[in-house]
């Protein structure tokens, strides 16, 4: 059944138990699971309702995480602008020091900005460094979440891109995935989620899922991994 009020999907996040981190992830994609064309064009796969919903999520979290690839591609502000609410802290995962110091997300004065790196010698200037050691698969998402929780940042949005969201889901730290699907076929281009391969359908993740209309034909799949 399709539900009409997508902000209802935020109730579990808003009401989540304060004793542990609550992690949501989001991804906007086409019907065929693409987030950009081969040339990187991605603005805007989703319509206004989906953008409003993204800002509603931001307004209800303490921190928003992006990978450095998203900053380099989109230079996002990561603020709450389309709805009322407080700007969350911005967390940029940048193991290799690729973050431009001119990035717009570094300029907001009413929210903390942290850079996550596995390097002790990250050139930090005025930024706050979250040093998180790596495993063979990169920086452990669970260690990032725990480190944020220790700093009072409990409700966390993993906003993108696909690489970063995939790592957090594969690590088993995501409570809910909000998948915003647009009625569009790109046929080629950057894929959305990409996780380690599985051999049988028994190994597939099967979140409990509800659907909401976002308008413009966009559909929100609210996928719950942990009840
Ligand atoms: N559709 C949407 O909802 C949405 C949302 C956001 C972004 N986007 C799009 O997504 C694209 C960018 O996404 P992307 O997947 O290429 O990049 P991304 O996820 O933004 O960033 C990936 C990079 O971040 C670093 N990283 C993230 N997690 C890490 C970890 N656990 N351990 C170590 N390094 C980690 C790595 O940096 P290094 O490479 O330096 O090692 C990695 O290559 C852009 O086209 C953007 O427009 C779409």
Short mmCIF file of C-alpha atoms and ligand atoms in Angstrom, two decimals:
data_model
loop_
_atom_site.label_atom_id
_atom_site.label_comp_id
_atom_site.label_asym_id
_atom_site.label_seq_id
_atom_site.Cartn_x
_atom_site.Cartn_y
_atom_site.Cartn_z
CA UNK A 1 0.00 0.00 0.00
CA UNK A 2 1.22 3.51 -0.83
CA UNK A 3 1.18 6.02 2.05
CA UNK A 4 0.70 9.72 1.43
CA UNK A 5 2.61 11.44 4.22
CA UNK A 6 6.35 10.70 3.80
CA UNK A 7 7.33 12.54 6.98
CA UNK A 8 5.63 9.66 8.86
CA UNK A 9 8.68 7.63 7.80
CA UNK A 10 10.78 9.83 10.09
CA UNK A 11 8.90 8.85 13.27
CA UNK A 12 11.25 5.95 14.19
CA UNK A 13 14.24 8.29 13.81
CA UNK A 14 12.65 11.05 15.88
CA UNK A 15 11.48 8.62 18.59
CA UNK A 16 14.66 6.52 18.64
CA UNK A 17 16.09 5.33 21.95
CA UNK A 18 18.68 7.81 23.23
CA UNK A 19 20.92 5.06 24.61
CA UNK A 20 22.42 4.13 21.24
CA UNK A 21 23.22 5.65 17.83
CA UNK A 22 20.42 5.65 15.24
CA UNK A 23 21.71 5.68 11.68
CA UNK A 24 19.67 6.41 8.56
CA UNK A 25 20.95 6.50 5.00
CA UNK A 26 19.39 7.95 1.87
CA UNK A 27 19.88 7.59 -1.84
CA UNK A 28 17.99 9.14 -4.75
CA UNK A 29 18.03 6.97 -7.85
CA UNK A 30 16.32 6.15 -11.13
CA UNK A 31 14.08 3.12 -11.65
CA UNK A 32 17.12 1.25 -12.97
CA UNK A 33 19.20 1.99 -9.90
CA UNK A 34 21.42 4.79 -11.31
CA UNK A 35 22.41 7.95 -9.47
CA UNK A 36 24.07 9.82 -12.35
CA UNK A 37 24.67 9.63 -16.11
CA UNK A 38 28.11 8.50 -17.38
CA UNK A 39 29.14 12.19 -17.51
CA UNK A 40 28.13 12.70 -13.87
CA UNK A 41 24.89 14.62 -14.46
CA UNK A 42 22.62 13.99 -11.48
CA UNK A 43 20.71 17.24 -10.89
CA UNK A 44 17.92 16.53 -10.37
CA UNK A 45 16.92 12.90 -10.65
CA UNK A 46 14.30 13.41 -7.94
CA UNK A 47 11.60 16.09 -7.76
CA UNK A 48 10.71 18.76 -5.20
CA UNK A 49 8.93 16.41 -2.78
CA UNK A 50 12.02 14.21 -2.53
CA UNK A 51 14.26 17.24 -1.93
CA UNK A 52 11.90 18.46 0.80
CA UNK A 53 12.03 15.00 2.37
CA UNK A 54 15.87 15.04 2.33
CA UNK A 55 15.83 18.39 4.15
CA UNK A 56 13.32 16.98 6.67
CA UNK A 57 15.79 14.17 7.39
CA UNK A 58 18.64 16.67 7.83
CA UNK A 59 16.48 18.70 10.22
CA UNK A 60 16.00 15.64 12.43
CA UNK A 61 19.57 14.40 12.74
CA UNK A 62 22.57 15.55 14.75
CA UNK A 63 25.07 14.83 12.00
CA UNK A 64 25.14 14.32 8.24
CA UNK A 65 27.91 12.22 6.71
CA UNK A 66 29.16 12.40 3.12
CA UNK A 67 32.13 10.87 1.35
CA UNK A 68 34.68 13.23 -0.16
CA UNK A 69 33.52 12.10 -3.64
CA UNK A 70 30.22 13.89 -3.10
CA UNK A 71 31.93 17.11 -2.01
CA UNK A 72 34.16 17.01 -5.10
CA UNK A 73 31.21 16.26 -7.44
CA UNK A 74 28.44 18.44 -6.00
CA UNK A 75 29.99 20.88 -3.50
CA UNK A 76 26.85 20.59 -1.29
CA UNK A 77 26.05 22.95 1.59
CA UNK A 78 24.42 20.15 3.66
CA UNK A 79 22.20 22.69 5.43
CA UNK A 80 18.48 22.67 6.22
CA UNK A 81 16.98 25.21 3.83
CA UNK A 82 13.71 23.86 2.46
CA UNK A 83 12.09 23.20 5.86
CA UNK A 84 12.53 24.70 9.32
CA UNK A 85 15.09 23.17 11.64
CA UNK A 86 18.66 23.31 12.86
CA UNK A 87 21.64 22.56 10.66
CA UNK A 88 23.28 19.25 11.59
CA UNK A 89 27.02 18.86 12.07
CA UNK A 90 28.73 17.93 8.80
CA UNK A 91 31.03 14.95 8.68
CA UNK A 92 33.22 14.40 5.63
CA UNK A 93 35.08 11.12 5.18
CA UNK A 94 38.36 12.03 3.50
CA UNK A 95 41.10 9.45 4.02
CA UNK A 96 43.40 10.88 1.34
CA UNK A 97 43.24 14.61 1.98
CA UNK A 98 41.25 15.39 -1.20
CA UNK A 99 38.79 17.80 0.46
CA UNK A 100 39.11 21.30 -1.09
CA UNK A 101 39.44 23.99 1.60
CA UNK A 102 37.05 26.09 -0.47
CA UNK A 103 34.24 23.50 -0.17
CA UNK A 104 30.92 25.17 0.68
CA UNK A 105 30.13 22.68 3.44
CA UNK A 106 33.10 24.05 5.42
CA UNK A 107 31.69 27.57 5.53
CA UNK A 108 28.65 27.16 7.80
CA UNK A 109 29.20 28.85 11.14
CA UNK A 110 26.28 27.42 13.08
CA UNK A 111 27.28 23.77 12.87
CA UNK A 112 30.46 21.81 13.55
CA UNK A 113 32.41 20.30 10.69
CA UNK A 114 34.48 17.17 11.25
CA UNK A 115 36.77 15.43 8.82
CA UNK A 116 37.16 11.67 9.27
CA UNK A 117 40.56 10.35 8.33
CA UNK A 118 42.72 7.38 9.19
CA UNK A 119 45.79 9.64 8.99
CA UNK A 120 47.25 11.33 12.05
CA UNK A 121 49.01 13.89 9.82
CA UNK A 122 45.86 15.13 8.02
CA UNK A 123 46.37 18.85 7.32
CA UNK A 124 43.44 20.12 9.32
CA UNK A 125 43.69 23.93 9.63
CA UNK A 126 40.52 25.08 11.39
CA UNK A 127 38.67 21.77 10.92
CA UNK A 128 38.06 19.18 13.60
CA UNK A 129 39.68 15.84 12.90
CA UNK A 130 38.07 12.54 13.82
CA UNK A 131 40.92 10.09 13.62
CA UNK A 132 39.53 6.61 12.98
CA UNK A 133 41.93 3.79 12.14
CA UNK A 134 41.38 1.73 8.97
CA UNK A 135 40.83 -1.95 8.47
CA UNK A 136 41.65 -3.74 5.19
CA UNK A 137 38.31 -2.45 3.82
CA UNK A 138 38.88 1.20 4.66
CA UNK A 139 37.68 3.16 7.67
CA UNK A 140 35.27 1.09 9.73
CA UNK A 141 31.79 2.73 9.57
CA UNK A 142 30.93 1.34 13.02
CA UNK A 143 33.98 3.06 14.50
CA UNK A 144 32.89 6.33 12.84
CA UNK A 145 29.37 6.02 14.29
CA UNK A 146 30.72 5.21 17.76
CA UNK A 147 33.13 8.11 17.62
CA UNK A 148 30.28 10.50 16.72
CA UNK A 149 28.08 9.05 19.47
CA UNK A 150 30.88 9.71 22.00
CA UNK A 151 30.72 13.38 20.91
CA UNK A 152 26.97 13.57 21.47
CA UNK A 153 26.06 13.12 17.79
CA UNK A 154 23.58 10.26 18.07
CA UNK A 155 21.10 10.54 15.20
CA UNK A 156 23.11 10.25 12.01
CA UNK A 157 22.26 10.61 8.31
CA UNK A 158 24.57 8.98 5.78
CA UNK A 159 23.64 11.14 2.80
CA UNK A 160 25.92 9.86 0.08
CA UNK A 161 27.33 9.07 -2.26
CA UNK A 162 26.65 5.53 -3.26
CA UNK A 163 30.12 4.32 -2.21
CA UNK A 164 29.75 5.69 1.31
CA UNK A 165 26.14 4.56 1.80
CA UNK A 166 27.05 1.06 0.53
CA UNK A 167 29.92 0.78 3.02
CA UNK A 168 27.68 1.74 5.96
CA UNK A 169 24.97 -0.75 4.94
CA UNK A 170 27.50 -3.53 4.35
CA UNK A 171 28.95 -2.87 7.81
CA UNK A 172 25.51 -3.46 9.34
CA UNK A 173 25.27 -0.07 11.06
CA UNK A 174 22.29 1.38 9.16
CA UNK A 175 18.91 1.20 10.91
CA UNK A 176 16.90 2.57 7.98
CA UNK A 177 17.54 3.26 4.32
CA UNK A 178 15.38 5.86 2.61
CA UNK A 179 15.50 5.00 -1.08
CA UNK A 180 13.98 7.78 -3.22
CA UNK A 181 13.12 6.30 -6.60
CA UNK A 182 12.31 8.56 -9.57
CA UNK A 183 10.23 7.38 -12.55
CA UNK A 184 13.16 7.64 -14.93
CA UNK A 185 15.40 5.15 -16.77
CA UNK A 186 18.99 6.24 -17.36
CA UNK A 187 20.14 2.97 -18.92
CA UNK A 188 23.78 3.63 -18.12
CA UNK A 189 25.84 5.64 -15.67
CA UNK A 190 26.83 5.46 -12.03
CA UNK A 191 25.13 2.69 -10.11
CA UNK A 192 23.59 3.17 -6.71
CA UNK A 193 24.27 0.63 -3.97
CA UNK A 194 27.23 -1.66 -4.56
CA UNK A 195 27.99 -4.16 -1.83
CA UNK A 196 30.11 -7.31 -1.60
CA UNK A 197 28.69 -10.02 -3.92
CA UNK A 198 26.43 -12.74 -2.59
CA UNK A 199 25.91 -16.20 -4.08
CA UNK A 200 22.36 -17.08 -3.12
CA UNK A 201 19.16 -15.19 -2.46
CA UNK A 202 19.23 -16.49 1.13
CA UNK A 203 22.04 -14.01 1.72
CA UNK A 204 20.05 -11.02 0.39
CA UNK A 205 19.15 -8.27 2.84
CA UNK A 206 15.37 -8.16 3.21
CA UNK A 207 14.43 -5.00 5.09
CA UNK A 208 10.85 -4.46 6.18
CA UNK A 209 9.69 -1.88 3.65
CA UNK A 210 6.92 0.69 3.37
CA UNK A 211 6.21 2.92 0.40
CA UNK A 212 5.27 6.59 0.38
CA UNK A 213 4.34 8.90 -2.47
CA UNK A 214 6.68 11.90 -2.74
CA UNK A 215 4.80 13.54 -5.62
CA UNK A 216 6.06 13.93 -9.21
CA UNK A 217 5.85 10.12 -9.47
CA UNK A 218 8.74 9.70 -7.01
CA UNK A 219 8.35 6.90 -4.48
CA UNK A 220 10.05 6.65 -1.11
CA UNK A 221 10.97 3.13 -0.06
CA UNK A 222 11.43 3.27 3.72
CA UNK A 223 13.57 0.19 4.37
CA UNK A 224 13.97 -0.88 7.98
CA UNK A 225 16.95 -3.15 8.73
CA UNK A 226 16.62 -3.18 12.54
CA UNK A 227 13.33 -3.33 14.43
N1 LIG B 1 21.58 10.34 -5.49
C1 LIG B 1 21.92 10.71 -4.28
O1 LIG B 1 21.14 10.63 -3.32
C2 LIG B 1 23.31 11.19 -4.05
C3 LIG B 1 23.73 11.66 -2.81
C4 LIG B 1 25.03 12.11 -2.66
C5 LIG B 1 25.89 12.06 -3.75
N2 LIG B 1 25.44 11.60 -4.94
C6 LIG B 1 26.33 11.47 -6.10
O2 LIG B 1 27.25 10.49 -5.78
C7 LIG B 1 28.48 10.73 -6.50
C8 LIG B 1 29.63 10.66 -5.52
O3 LIG B 1 29.51 9.43 -4.86
P1 LIG B 1 30.67 8.37 -4.82
O4 LIG B 1 30.05 7.08 -4.48
O5 LIG B 1 31.51 8.47 -6.04
O6 LIG B 1 31.55 8.96 -3.66
P2 LIG B 1 31.27 9.24 -2.12
O7 LIG B 1 30.55 8.10 -1.51
O8 LIG B 1 30.70 10.58 -1.94
O9 LIG B 1 32.77 9.28 -1.59
C9 LIG B 1 33.53 8.11 -1.67
C10 LIG B 1 34.92 8.38 -1.14
O10 LIG B 1 34.87 8.77 0.23
C11 LIG B 1 35.89 8.11 0.95
N3 LIG B 1 35.25 7.13 1.85
C12 LIG B 1 33.93 7.07 2.15
N4 LIG B 1 33.72 6.11 3.08
C13 LIG B 1 34.92 5.59 3.37
C14 LIG B 1 35.36 4.58 4.27
N5 LIG B 1 34.50 3.93 5.08
N6 LIG B 1 36.67 4.25 4.30
C15 LIG B 1 37.55 4.91 3.50
N7 LIG B 1 37.20 5.88 2.63
C16 LIG B 1 35.90 6.22 2.59
C17 LIG B 1 36.78 7.46 -0.10
O11 LIG B 1 37.69 8.48 -0.47
P3 LIG B 1 39.07 8.19 -1.31
O12 LIG B 1 38.60 7.91 -2.70
O13 LIG B 1 39.84 9.44 -1.18
O14 LIG B 1 39.71 7.00 -0.69
C18 LIG B 1 35.79 7.12 -1.18
O15 LIG B 1 36.33 6.90 -2.45
C19 LIG B 1 28.34 12.08 -7.14
O16 LIG B 1 28.03 11.89 -8.51
C20 LIG B 1 27.15 12.69 -6.42
O17 LIG B 1 26.43 13.55 -7.28
C21 LIG B 1 24.19 11.15 -5.12
#
